[in-house]
Coordinates of C-alpha atoms and ligand atoms in Angstrom, one line a residue:
Chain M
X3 CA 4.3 -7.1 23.6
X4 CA 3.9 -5.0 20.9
X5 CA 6.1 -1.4 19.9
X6 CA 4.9 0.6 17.4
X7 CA 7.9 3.0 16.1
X8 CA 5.4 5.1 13.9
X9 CA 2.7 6.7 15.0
X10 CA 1.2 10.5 14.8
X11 CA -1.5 12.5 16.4
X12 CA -3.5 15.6 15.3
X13 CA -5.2 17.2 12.1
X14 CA -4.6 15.4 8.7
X15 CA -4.7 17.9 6.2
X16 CA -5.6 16.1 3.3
X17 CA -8.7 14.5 3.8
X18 CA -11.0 13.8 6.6
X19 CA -9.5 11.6 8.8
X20 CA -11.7 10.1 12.4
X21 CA -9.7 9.7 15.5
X22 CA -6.6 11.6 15.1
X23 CA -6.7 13.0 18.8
X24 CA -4.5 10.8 21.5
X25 CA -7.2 8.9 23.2
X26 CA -8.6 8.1 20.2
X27 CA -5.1 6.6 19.3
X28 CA -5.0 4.7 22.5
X29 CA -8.5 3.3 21.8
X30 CA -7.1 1.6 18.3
X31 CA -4.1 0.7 20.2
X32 CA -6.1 -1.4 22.2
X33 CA -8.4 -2.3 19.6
X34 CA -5.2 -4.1 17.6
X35 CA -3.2 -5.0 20.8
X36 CA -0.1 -2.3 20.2
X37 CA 1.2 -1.6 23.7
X38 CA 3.4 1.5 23.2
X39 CA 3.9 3.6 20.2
X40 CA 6.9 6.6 19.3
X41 CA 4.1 9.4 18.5
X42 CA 4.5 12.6 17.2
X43 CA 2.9 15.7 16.5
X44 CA 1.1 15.9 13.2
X45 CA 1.9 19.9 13.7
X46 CA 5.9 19.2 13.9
X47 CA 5.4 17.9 10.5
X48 CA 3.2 20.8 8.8
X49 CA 3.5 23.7 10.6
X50 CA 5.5 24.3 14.1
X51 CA 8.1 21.7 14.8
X52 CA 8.9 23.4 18.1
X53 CA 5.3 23.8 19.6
X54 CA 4.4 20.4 17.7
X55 CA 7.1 18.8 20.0
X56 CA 5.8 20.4 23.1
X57 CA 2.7 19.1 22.2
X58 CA 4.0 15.5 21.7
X59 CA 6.1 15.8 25.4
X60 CA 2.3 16.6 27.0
X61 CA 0.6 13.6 25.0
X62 CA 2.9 11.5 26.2
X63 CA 2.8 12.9 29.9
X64 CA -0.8 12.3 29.7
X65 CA -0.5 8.7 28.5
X66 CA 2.8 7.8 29.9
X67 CA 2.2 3.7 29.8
X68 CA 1.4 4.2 25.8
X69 CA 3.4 6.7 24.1
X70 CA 6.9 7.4 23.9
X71 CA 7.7 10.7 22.4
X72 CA 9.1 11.2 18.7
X73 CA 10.9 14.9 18.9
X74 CA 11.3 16.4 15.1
X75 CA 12.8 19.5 13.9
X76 CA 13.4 21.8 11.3
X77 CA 16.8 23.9 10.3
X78 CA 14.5 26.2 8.8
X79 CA 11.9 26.8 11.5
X80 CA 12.1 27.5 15.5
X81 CA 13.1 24.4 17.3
X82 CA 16.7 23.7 16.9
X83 CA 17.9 25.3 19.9
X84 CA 15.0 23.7 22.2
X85 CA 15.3 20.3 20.7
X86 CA 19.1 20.4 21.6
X87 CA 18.5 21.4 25.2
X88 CA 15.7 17.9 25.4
X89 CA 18.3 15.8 23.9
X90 CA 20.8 17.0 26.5
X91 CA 19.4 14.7 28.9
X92 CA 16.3 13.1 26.6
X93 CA 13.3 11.2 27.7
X94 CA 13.2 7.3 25.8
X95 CA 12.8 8.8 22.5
X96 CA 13.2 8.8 18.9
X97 CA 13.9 11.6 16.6
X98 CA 12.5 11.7 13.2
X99 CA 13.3 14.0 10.4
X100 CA 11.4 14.9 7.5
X101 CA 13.5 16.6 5.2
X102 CA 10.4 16.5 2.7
X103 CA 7.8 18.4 4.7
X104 CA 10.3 20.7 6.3
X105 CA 12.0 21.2 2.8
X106 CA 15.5 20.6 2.9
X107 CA 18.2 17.7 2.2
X108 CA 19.7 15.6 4.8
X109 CA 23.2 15.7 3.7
X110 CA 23.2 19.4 3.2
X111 CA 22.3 20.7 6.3
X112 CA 25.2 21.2 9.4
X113 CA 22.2 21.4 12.3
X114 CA 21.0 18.5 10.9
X115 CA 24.4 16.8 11.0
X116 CA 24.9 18.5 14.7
X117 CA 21.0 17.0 15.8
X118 CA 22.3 13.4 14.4
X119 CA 26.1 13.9 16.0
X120 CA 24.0 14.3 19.0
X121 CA 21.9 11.4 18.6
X122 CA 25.0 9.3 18.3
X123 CA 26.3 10.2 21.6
X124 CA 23.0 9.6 23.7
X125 CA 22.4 6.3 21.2
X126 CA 19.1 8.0 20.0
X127 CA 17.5 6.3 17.1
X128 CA 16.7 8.8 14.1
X129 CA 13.8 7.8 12.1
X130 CA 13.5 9.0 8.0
X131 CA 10.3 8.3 7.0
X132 CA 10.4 7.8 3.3
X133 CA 6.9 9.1 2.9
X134 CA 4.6 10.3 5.2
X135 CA 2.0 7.2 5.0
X136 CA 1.8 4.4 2.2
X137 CA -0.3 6.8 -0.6
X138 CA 0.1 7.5 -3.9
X139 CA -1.0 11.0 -3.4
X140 CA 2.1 11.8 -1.5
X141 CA 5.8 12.8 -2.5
X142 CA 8.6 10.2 -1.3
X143 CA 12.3 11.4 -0.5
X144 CA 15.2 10.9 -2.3
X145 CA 16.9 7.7 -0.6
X146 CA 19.5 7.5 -2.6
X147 CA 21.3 10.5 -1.1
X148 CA 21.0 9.0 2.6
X149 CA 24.2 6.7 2.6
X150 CA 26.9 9.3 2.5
X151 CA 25.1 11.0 5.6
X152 CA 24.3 7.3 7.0
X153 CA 28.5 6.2 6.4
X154 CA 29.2 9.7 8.1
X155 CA 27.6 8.8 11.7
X156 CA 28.1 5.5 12.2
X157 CA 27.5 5.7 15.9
X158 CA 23.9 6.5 15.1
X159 CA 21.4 4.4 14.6
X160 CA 19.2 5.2 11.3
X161 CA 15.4 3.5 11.4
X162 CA 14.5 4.1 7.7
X163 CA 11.0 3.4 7.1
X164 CA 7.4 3.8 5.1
X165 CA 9.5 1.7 2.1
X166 CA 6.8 -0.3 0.1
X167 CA 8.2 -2.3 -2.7
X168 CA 10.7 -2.4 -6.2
X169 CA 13.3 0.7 -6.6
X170 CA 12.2 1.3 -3.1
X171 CA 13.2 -1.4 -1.4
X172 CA 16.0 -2.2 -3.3
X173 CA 17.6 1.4 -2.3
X174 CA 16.8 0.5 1.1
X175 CA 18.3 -3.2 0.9
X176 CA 21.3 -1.7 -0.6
X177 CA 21.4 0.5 2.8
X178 CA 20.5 -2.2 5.0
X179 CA 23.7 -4.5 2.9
X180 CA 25.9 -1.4 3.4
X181 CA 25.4 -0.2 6.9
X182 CA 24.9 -1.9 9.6
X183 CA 24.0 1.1 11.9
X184 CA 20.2 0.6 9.8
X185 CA 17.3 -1.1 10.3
X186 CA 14.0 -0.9 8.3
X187 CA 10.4 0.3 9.6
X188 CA 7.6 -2.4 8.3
X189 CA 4.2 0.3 8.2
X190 CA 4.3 0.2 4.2
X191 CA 5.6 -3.3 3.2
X192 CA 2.8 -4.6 1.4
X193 CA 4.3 -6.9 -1.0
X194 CA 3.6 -10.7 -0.7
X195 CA 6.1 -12.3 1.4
X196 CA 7.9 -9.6 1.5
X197 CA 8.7 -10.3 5.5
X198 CA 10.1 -13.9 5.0
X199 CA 12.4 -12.5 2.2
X200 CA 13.7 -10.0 4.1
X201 CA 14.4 -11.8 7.0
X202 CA 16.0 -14.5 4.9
X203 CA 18.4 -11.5 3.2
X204 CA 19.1 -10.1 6.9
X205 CA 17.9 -11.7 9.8
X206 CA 14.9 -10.4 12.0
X207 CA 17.4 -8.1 14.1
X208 CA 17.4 -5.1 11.1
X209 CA 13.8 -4.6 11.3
X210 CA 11.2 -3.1 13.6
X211 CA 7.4 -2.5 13.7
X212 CA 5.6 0.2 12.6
X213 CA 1.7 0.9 11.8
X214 CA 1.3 4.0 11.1
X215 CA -1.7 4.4 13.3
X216 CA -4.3 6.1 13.5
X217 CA -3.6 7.7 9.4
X218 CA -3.1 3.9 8.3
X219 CA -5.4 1.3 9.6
X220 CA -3.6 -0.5 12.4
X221 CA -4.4 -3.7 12.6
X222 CA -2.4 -4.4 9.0
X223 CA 0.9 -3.9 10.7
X224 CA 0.8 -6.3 13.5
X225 CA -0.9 -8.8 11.2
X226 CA 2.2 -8.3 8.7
X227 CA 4.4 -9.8 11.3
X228 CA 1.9 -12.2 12.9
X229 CA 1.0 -13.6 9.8
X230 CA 4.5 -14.2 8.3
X231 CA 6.1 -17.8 7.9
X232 CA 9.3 -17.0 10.3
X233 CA 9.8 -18.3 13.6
X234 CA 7.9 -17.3 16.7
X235 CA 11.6 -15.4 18.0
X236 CA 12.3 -13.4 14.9
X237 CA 8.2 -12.2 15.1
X238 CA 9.2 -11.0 18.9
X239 CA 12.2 -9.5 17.8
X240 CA 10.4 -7.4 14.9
X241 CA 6.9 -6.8 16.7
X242 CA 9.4 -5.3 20.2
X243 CA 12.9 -6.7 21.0
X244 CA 14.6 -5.0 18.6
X245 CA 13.2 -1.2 19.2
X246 CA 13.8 -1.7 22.9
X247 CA 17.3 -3.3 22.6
X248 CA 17.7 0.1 20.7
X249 CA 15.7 2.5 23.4
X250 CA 17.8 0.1 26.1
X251 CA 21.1 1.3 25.4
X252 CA 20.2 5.3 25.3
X253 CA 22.4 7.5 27.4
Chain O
X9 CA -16.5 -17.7 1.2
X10 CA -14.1 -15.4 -0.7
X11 CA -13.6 -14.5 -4.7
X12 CA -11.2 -12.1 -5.5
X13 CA -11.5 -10.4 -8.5
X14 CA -8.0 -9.3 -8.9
X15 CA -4.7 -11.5 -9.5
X16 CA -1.8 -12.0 -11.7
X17 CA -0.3 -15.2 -13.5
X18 CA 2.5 -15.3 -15.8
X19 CA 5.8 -13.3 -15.8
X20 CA 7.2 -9.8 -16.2
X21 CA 10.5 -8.1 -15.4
X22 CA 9.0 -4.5 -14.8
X23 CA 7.0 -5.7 -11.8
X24 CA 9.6 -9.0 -11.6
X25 CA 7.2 -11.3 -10.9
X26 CA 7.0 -14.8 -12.6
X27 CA 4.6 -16.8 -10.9
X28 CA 2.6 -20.2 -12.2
X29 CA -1.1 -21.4 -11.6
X30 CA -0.4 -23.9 -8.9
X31 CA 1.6 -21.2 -6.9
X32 CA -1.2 -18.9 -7.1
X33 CA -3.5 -21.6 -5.5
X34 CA -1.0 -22.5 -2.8
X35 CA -1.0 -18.8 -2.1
X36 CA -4.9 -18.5 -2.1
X37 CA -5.2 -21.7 0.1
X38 CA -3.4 -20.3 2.6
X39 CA -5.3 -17.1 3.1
X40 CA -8.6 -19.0 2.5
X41 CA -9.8 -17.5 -1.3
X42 CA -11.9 -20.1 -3.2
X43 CA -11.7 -18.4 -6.4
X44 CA -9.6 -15.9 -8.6
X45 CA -10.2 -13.9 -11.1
X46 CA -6.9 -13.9 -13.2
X47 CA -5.2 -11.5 -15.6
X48 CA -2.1 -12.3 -17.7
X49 CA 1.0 -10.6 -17.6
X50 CA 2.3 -11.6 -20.8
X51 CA -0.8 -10.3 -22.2
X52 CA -0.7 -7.2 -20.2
X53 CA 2.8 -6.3 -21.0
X54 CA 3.9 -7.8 -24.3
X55 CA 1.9 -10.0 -26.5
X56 CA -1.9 -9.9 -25.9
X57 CA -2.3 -13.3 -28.2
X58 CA 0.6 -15.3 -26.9
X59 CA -0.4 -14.1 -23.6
X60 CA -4.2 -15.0 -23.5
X61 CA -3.3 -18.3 -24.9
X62 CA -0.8 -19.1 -22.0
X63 CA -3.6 -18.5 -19.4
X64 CA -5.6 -20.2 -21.0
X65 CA -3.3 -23.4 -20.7
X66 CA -2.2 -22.4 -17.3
X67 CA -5.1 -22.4 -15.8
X68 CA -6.6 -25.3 -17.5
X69 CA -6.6 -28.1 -14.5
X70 CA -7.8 -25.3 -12.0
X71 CA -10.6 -24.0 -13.7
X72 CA -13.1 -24.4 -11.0
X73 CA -10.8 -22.2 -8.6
X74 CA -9.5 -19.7 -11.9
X75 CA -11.5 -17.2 -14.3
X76 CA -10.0 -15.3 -16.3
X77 CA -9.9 -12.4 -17.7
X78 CA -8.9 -11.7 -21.4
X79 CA -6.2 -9.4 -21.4
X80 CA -5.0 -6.4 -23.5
X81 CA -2.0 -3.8 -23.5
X82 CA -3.9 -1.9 -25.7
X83 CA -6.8 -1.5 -28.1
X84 CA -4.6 -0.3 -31.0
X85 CA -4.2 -3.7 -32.2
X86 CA -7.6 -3.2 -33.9
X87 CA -10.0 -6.4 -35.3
X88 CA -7.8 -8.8 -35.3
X89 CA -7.5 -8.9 -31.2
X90 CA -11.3 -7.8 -31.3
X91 CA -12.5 -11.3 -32.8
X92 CA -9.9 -13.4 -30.5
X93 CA -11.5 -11.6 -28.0
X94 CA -15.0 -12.9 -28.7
X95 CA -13.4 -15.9 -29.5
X96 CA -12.0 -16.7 -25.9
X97 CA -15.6 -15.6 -24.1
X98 CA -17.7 -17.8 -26.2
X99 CA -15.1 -20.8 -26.7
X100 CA -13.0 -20.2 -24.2
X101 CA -14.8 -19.5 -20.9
X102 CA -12.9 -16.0 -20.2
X103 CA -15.6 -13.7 -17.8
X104 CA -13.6 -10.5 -17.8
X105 CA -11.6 -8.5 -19.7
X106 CA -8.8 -6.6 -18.2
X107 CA -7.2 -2.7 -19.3
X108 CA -4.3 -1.2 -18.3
X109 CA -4.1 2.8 -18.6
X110 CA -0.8 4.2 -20.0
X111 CA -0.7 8.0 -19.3
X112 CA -0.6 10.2 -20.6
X113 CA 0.4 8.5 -24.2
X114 CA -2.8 5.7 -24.0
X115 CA -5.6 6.1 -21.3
X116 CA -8.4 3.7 -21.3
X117 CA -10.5 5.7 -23.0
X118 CA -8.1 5.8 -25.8
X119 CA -10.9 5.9 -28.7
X120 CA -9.1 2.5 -30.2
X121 CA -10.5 0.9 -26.6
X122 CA -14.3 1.6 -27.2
X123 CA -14.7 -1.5 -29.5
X124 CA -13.5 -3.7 -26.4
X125 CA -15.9 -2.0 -23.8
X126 CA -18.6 -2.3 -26.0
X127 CA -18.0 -6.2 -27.0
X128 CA -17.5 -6.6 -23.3
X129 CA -20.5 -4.7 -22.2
X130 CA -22.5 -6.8 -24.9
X131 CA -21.1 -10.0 -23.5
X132 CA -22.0 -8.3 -19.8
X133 CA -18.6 -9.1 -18.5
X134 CA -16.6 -7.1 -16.0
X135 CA -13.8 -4.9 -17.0
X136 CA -11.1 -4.5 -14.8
X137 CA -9.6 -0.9 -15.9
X138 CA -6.4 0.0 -14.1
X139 CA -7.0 3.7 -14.2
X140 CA -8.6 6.7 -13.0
X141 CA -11.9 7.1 -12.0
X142 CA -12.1 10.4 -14.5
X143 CA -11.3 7.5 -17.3
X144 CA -14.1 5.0 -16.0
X145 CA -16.5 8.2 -16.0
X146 CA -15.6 8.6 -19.5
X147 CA -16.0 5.3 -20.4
X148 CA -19.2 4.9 -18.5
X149 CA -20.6 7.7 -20.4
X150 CA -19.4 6.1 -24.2
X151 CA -20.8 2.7 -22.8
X152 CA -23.1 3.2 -20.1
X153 CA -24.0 -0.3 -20.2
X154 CA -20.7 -2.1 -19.5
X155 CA -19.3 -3.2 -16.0
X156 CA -16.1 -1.4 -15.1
X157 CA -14.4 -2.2 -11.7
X158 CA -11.5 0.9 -11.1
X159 CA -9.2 -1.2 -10.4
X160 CA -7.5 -0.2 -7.0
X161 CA -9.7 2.2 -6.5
X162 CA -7.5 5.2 -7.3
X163 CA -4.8 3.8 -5.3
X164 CA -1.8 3.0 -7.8
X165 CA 0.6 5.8 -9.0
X166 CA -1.5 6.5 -12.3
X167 CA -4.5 7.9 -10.0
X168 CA -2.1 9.2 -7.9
X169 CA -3.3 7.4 -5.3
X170 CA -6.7 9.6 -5.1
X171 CA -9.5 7.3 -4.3
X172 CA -11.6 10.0 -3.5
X173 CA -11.4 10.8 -6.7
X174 CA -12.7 7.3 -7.5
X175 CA -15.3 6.9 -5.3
X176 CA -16.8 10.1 -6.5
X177 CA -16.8 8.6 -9.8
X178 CA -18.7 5.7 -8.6
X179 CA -21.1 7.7 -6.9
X180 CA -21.8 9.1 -10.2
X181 CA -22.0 6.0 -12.4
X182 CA -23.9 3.1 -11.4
X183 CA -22.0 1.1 -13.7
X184 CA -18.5 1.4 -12.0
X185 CA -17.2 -1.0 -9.3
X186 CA -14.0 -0.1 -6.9
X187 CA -11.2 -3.2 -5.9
X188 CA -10.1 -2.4 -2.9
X189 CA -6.0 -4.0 -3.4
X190 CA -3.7 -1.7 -2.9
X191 CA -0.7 -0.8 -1.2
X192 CA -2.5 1.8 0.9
X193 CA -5.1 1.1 4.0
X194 CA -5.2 4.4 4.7
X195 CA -7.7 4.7 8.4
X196 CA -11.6 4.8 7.3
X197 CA -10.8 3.8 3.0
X198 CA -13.5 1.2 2.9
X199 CA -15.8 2.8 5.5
X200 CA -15.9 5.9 3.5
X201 CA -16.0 4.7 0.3
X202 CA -19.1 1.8 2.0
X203 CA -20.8 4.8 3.1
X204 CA -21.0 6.8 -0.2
X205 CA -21.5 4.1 -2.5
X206 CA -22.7 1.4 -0.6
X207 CA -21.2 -2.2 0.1
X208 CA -23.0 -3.4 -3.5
X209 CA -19.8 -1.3 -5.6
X210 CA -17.2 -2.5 -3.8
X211 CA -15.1 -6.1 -4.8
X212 CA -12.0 -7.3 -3.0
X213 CA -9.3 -8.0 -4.8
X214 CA -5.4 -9.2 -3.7
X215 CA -3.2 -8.1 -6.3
X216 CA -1.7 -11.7 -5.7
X217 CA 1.4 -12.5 -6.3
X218 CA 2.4 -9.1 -5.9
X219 CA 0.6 -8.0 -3.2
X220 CA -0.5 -9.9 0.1
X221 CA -3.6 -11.4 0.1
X222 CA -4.0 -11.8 3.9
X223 CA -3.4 -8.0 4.6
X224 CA -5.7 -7.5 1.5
X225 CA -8.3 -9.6 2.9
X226 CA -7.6 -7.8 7.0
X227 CA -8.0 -4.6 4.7
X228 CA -12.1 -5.6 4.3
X229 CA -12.7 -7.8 7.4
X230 CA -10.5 -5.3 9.9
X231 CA -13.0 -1.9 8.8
X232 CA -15.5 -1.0 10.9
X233 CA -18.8 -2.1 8.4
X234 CA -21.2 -4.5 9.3
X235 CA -20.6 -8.7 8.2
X236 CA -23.3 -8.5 5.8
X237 CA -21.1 -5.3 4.1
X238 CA -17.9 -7.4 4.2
X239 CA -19.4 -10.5 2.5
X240 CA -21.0 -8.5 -0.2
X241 CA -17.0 -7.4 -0.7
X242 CA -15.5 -10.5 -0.4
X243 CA -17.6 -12.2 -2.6
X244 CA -21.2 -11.5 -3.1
X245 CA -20.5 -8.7 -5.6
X246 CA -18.4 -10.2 -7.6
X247 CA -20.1 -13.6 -7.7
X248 CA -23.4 -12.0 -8.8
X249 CA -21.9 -9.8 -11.7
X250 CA -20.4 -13.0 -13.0
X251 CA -23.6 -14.4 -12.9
X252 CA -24.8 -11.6 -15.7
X253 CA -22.7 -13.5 -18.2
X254 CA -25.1 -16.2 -18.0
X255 CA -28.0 -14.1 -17.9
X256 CA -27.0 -12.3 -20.9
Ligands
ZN308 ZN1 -2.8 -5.6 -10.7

């Protein structure tokens, strides 16, 4: 069984990018064996976070045995008010936030800190993607900002992911060593033996499988896990156990 | 059958790697690459003698599975590093020599570098130029003859990541080749880059020890191009421009 915690659907700005659209997402799903992926909205994160969501809630009602939605919103755009009322009584769900798109600061923003107050209480895990995919062409978010807002909600569970490699990683390792309401998204570890190390620093429990499809190919983030020297348990754990242990508690 | 035309031996703290020749061969044995193509840190980073002279007596039981490249931080260093250059090809074995862009202070094309593309080109030895492709189209035009693989194809932080921008540039210059290591496998890289250059430009390369060479490798045999494309990028390339050395 594999859960994919990162995955997106519609138009890629940047450069021509094939099979973008839902089924084509399902069809490299089944291409690379990934069973169920958190999708969102490519429009959420560009343009419309509230009609971008309602697009992600149809995707997944069209698919319902391969997507689980990923809800996103903006304090500076329409969507706050409607996002609330989902969460109220949410679907299995993440929310992700992407304070760089949406251009605004975690910690400075009280409907963020009321969205992840909320997500606290219904045990809804919040996804910060620290870039959008692994490129050099994009920006990447200040990290080191996250703890204070991470040490402030420590009933919520914080999936910090699209961390490569160096000052990177060390900021997240120093969030993973410092809360323990954190676990890190795998879609842009690339570094040799950069699993094995990581589960040897924190046990396979903190981290939880991402590929990024269909903007990154997606067979590299199954193989990531497959392919690393750790035992067959910690590779279920990463690759599923973990995500729904997280999805399995949600109010 | 796999080559790959891009690894690292030897130590530095800015990428804090310090990694010797029998770990690099443990590493390529398990993801099933026959032979490397080797840079030194040292040399990339610090001291292009002392460096140079370590891979050279690193690599020195392995040399059937290890070619290196000579390496410089710079051309600055003038005559002096020229000769030992010419010195390590003809005495020494080295099939490659491998540049490192600095921007904005010292690009490739840095006018001190020309003497080392043109020695290289003479020799008809690959250069492995981290850089942009802009720099490898200027260097292709000062020395149209020499070999230049863009290392990462545009995918490191100094070509911000723009590979489009590189594989226009090989589309351009006959002369430039793209290494696909890199952190990024962004969907339909290779396919694109195989469609408007053709399988013939493109090398794999690992990055080893800093990047994995299994999801390096996945990143060529997991695109949708045909086996005879992928073989050509896991090793035909790059076997047959070595084989220009000889030739030359
Ligand atoms: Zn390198």
């Amino acid at each position: 069984m594999i859960l994919d915690v990162n995955g997106y659907f519609g138009t890629w700005p940047y450069w021509p990018m094939k099979g973008t659209d839902p089924q084509s997402v399902v069809e490299k799903m089944d291409r690379t064996g990934i069973d169920r992926v958190f999708i969102n909205s490519l429009r959420s994160v560009f343009t419309d976070p509230l009609h971008g969501n309602r697009e992600t809630l149809e995707v997944v009602e069209t698919f319902p045995d391969r997507f689980y939605p990923a809800l996103t919103f903006s304090p500076y755009s329409p969507g706050y008010e409607a996002l609330r009322s989902i969460l109220k009584n949410p679907p299995k769900c993440i929310v992700k936030l992407f304070p760089l798109n949406h251009s605004y600061q975690i910690h400075e923003e009280p409907k963020v800190e009321e969205i992840l107050r909320i997500c606290g209480e219904k045990k809804i895990p919040v996804f910060i993607p620290y870039r959008l995919i692994m490129s050099w062409r994009l920006p990447t978010m200040n990290y080191g900002s996250l703890g204070g807002v991470i040490g402030k909600f420590p009933d919520t569970h914080f999936i910090l992911g699209s961390i490569n490699y160096l000052f990177e990683l060390q900021t997240a390792r120093f969030l993973l060593r410092t809360y323990s309401n954190t676990s890190l998204e795998t879609s842009a570890m690339m570094a040799y033996r950069e699993v094995e190390r990581l589960v040897d620093e924190f046990g396979a429990g903190r981290f939880i499988h991402g590929s990024c499809v269909p903007l990154q190919n997606p067979a590299i983030g199954p193989l990531k896990i497959k392919a690393a020297e750790i035992p067959d348990e910690d590779k279920e754990k990463i690759m599923s156990g973990n995500l729904s242990n997280l999805i399995g508690t949600m109010v | 059958m796999i080559t790959d035309c891009h690894v690292h031996i030897g130590k530095s703290t800015w990428i804090q790697i310090d990694v010797a020749a029998k770990e690099l061969i443990a590493a390529a044995d398990k993801s099933g690459i026959d032979r490397m193509m080797v840079t030194d840190l040292t040399a990339l980073i610090y001291d292009i003698e002392e460096g140079n002279r370590l891979i050279r007596e690193a690599i020195a039981d392995y040399r059937d599975r290890m070619i290196p490249y000579y390496t410089i931080v710079t051309g600055r260093h003038g005559k002096k590093v020229l000769e030992d250059f010419e010195r390590y090809v003809t005495d020494h074995g080295f099939r490659g020599l491998k540049i490192y862009s600095v921007p904005p202070l010292q690009l490739i094309d840095d006018p001190y570098m020309i003497p080392f593309i043109e020695k290289a080109a003479e020799f008809q030895i690959p250069i492995l130029a981290h850089s942009t492709g802009e720099e490898c189209e200027s260097l292709s035009r000062q020395v149209p003859e020499c070999i230049l693989i863009n290392a990462h194809m545009g995918c490191c932080p100094q070509a911000h990541g723009d590979w489009h921008r590189s594989v226009a540039a090989a589309k351009a210059y006959p002369n430039i080749y793209l290494d696909t290591t890199s952190s990024s496998f962004d969907n339909d890289m290779i396919e694109f880059a195989v469609a408007e250059v053709g399988a013939e430009r493109i090398l794999y390369g690992s990055d080893l020890p800093l990047l994995d060479p299994t999801l390096q490798i996945a990143k060529v045999t997991e695109s949708e191009i045909t086996q005879e494309q992928k073989d050509l990028i896991l090793h035909g390339n790059i076997d047959r421009i070595l084989k220009r050395r000889d030739s030359a």
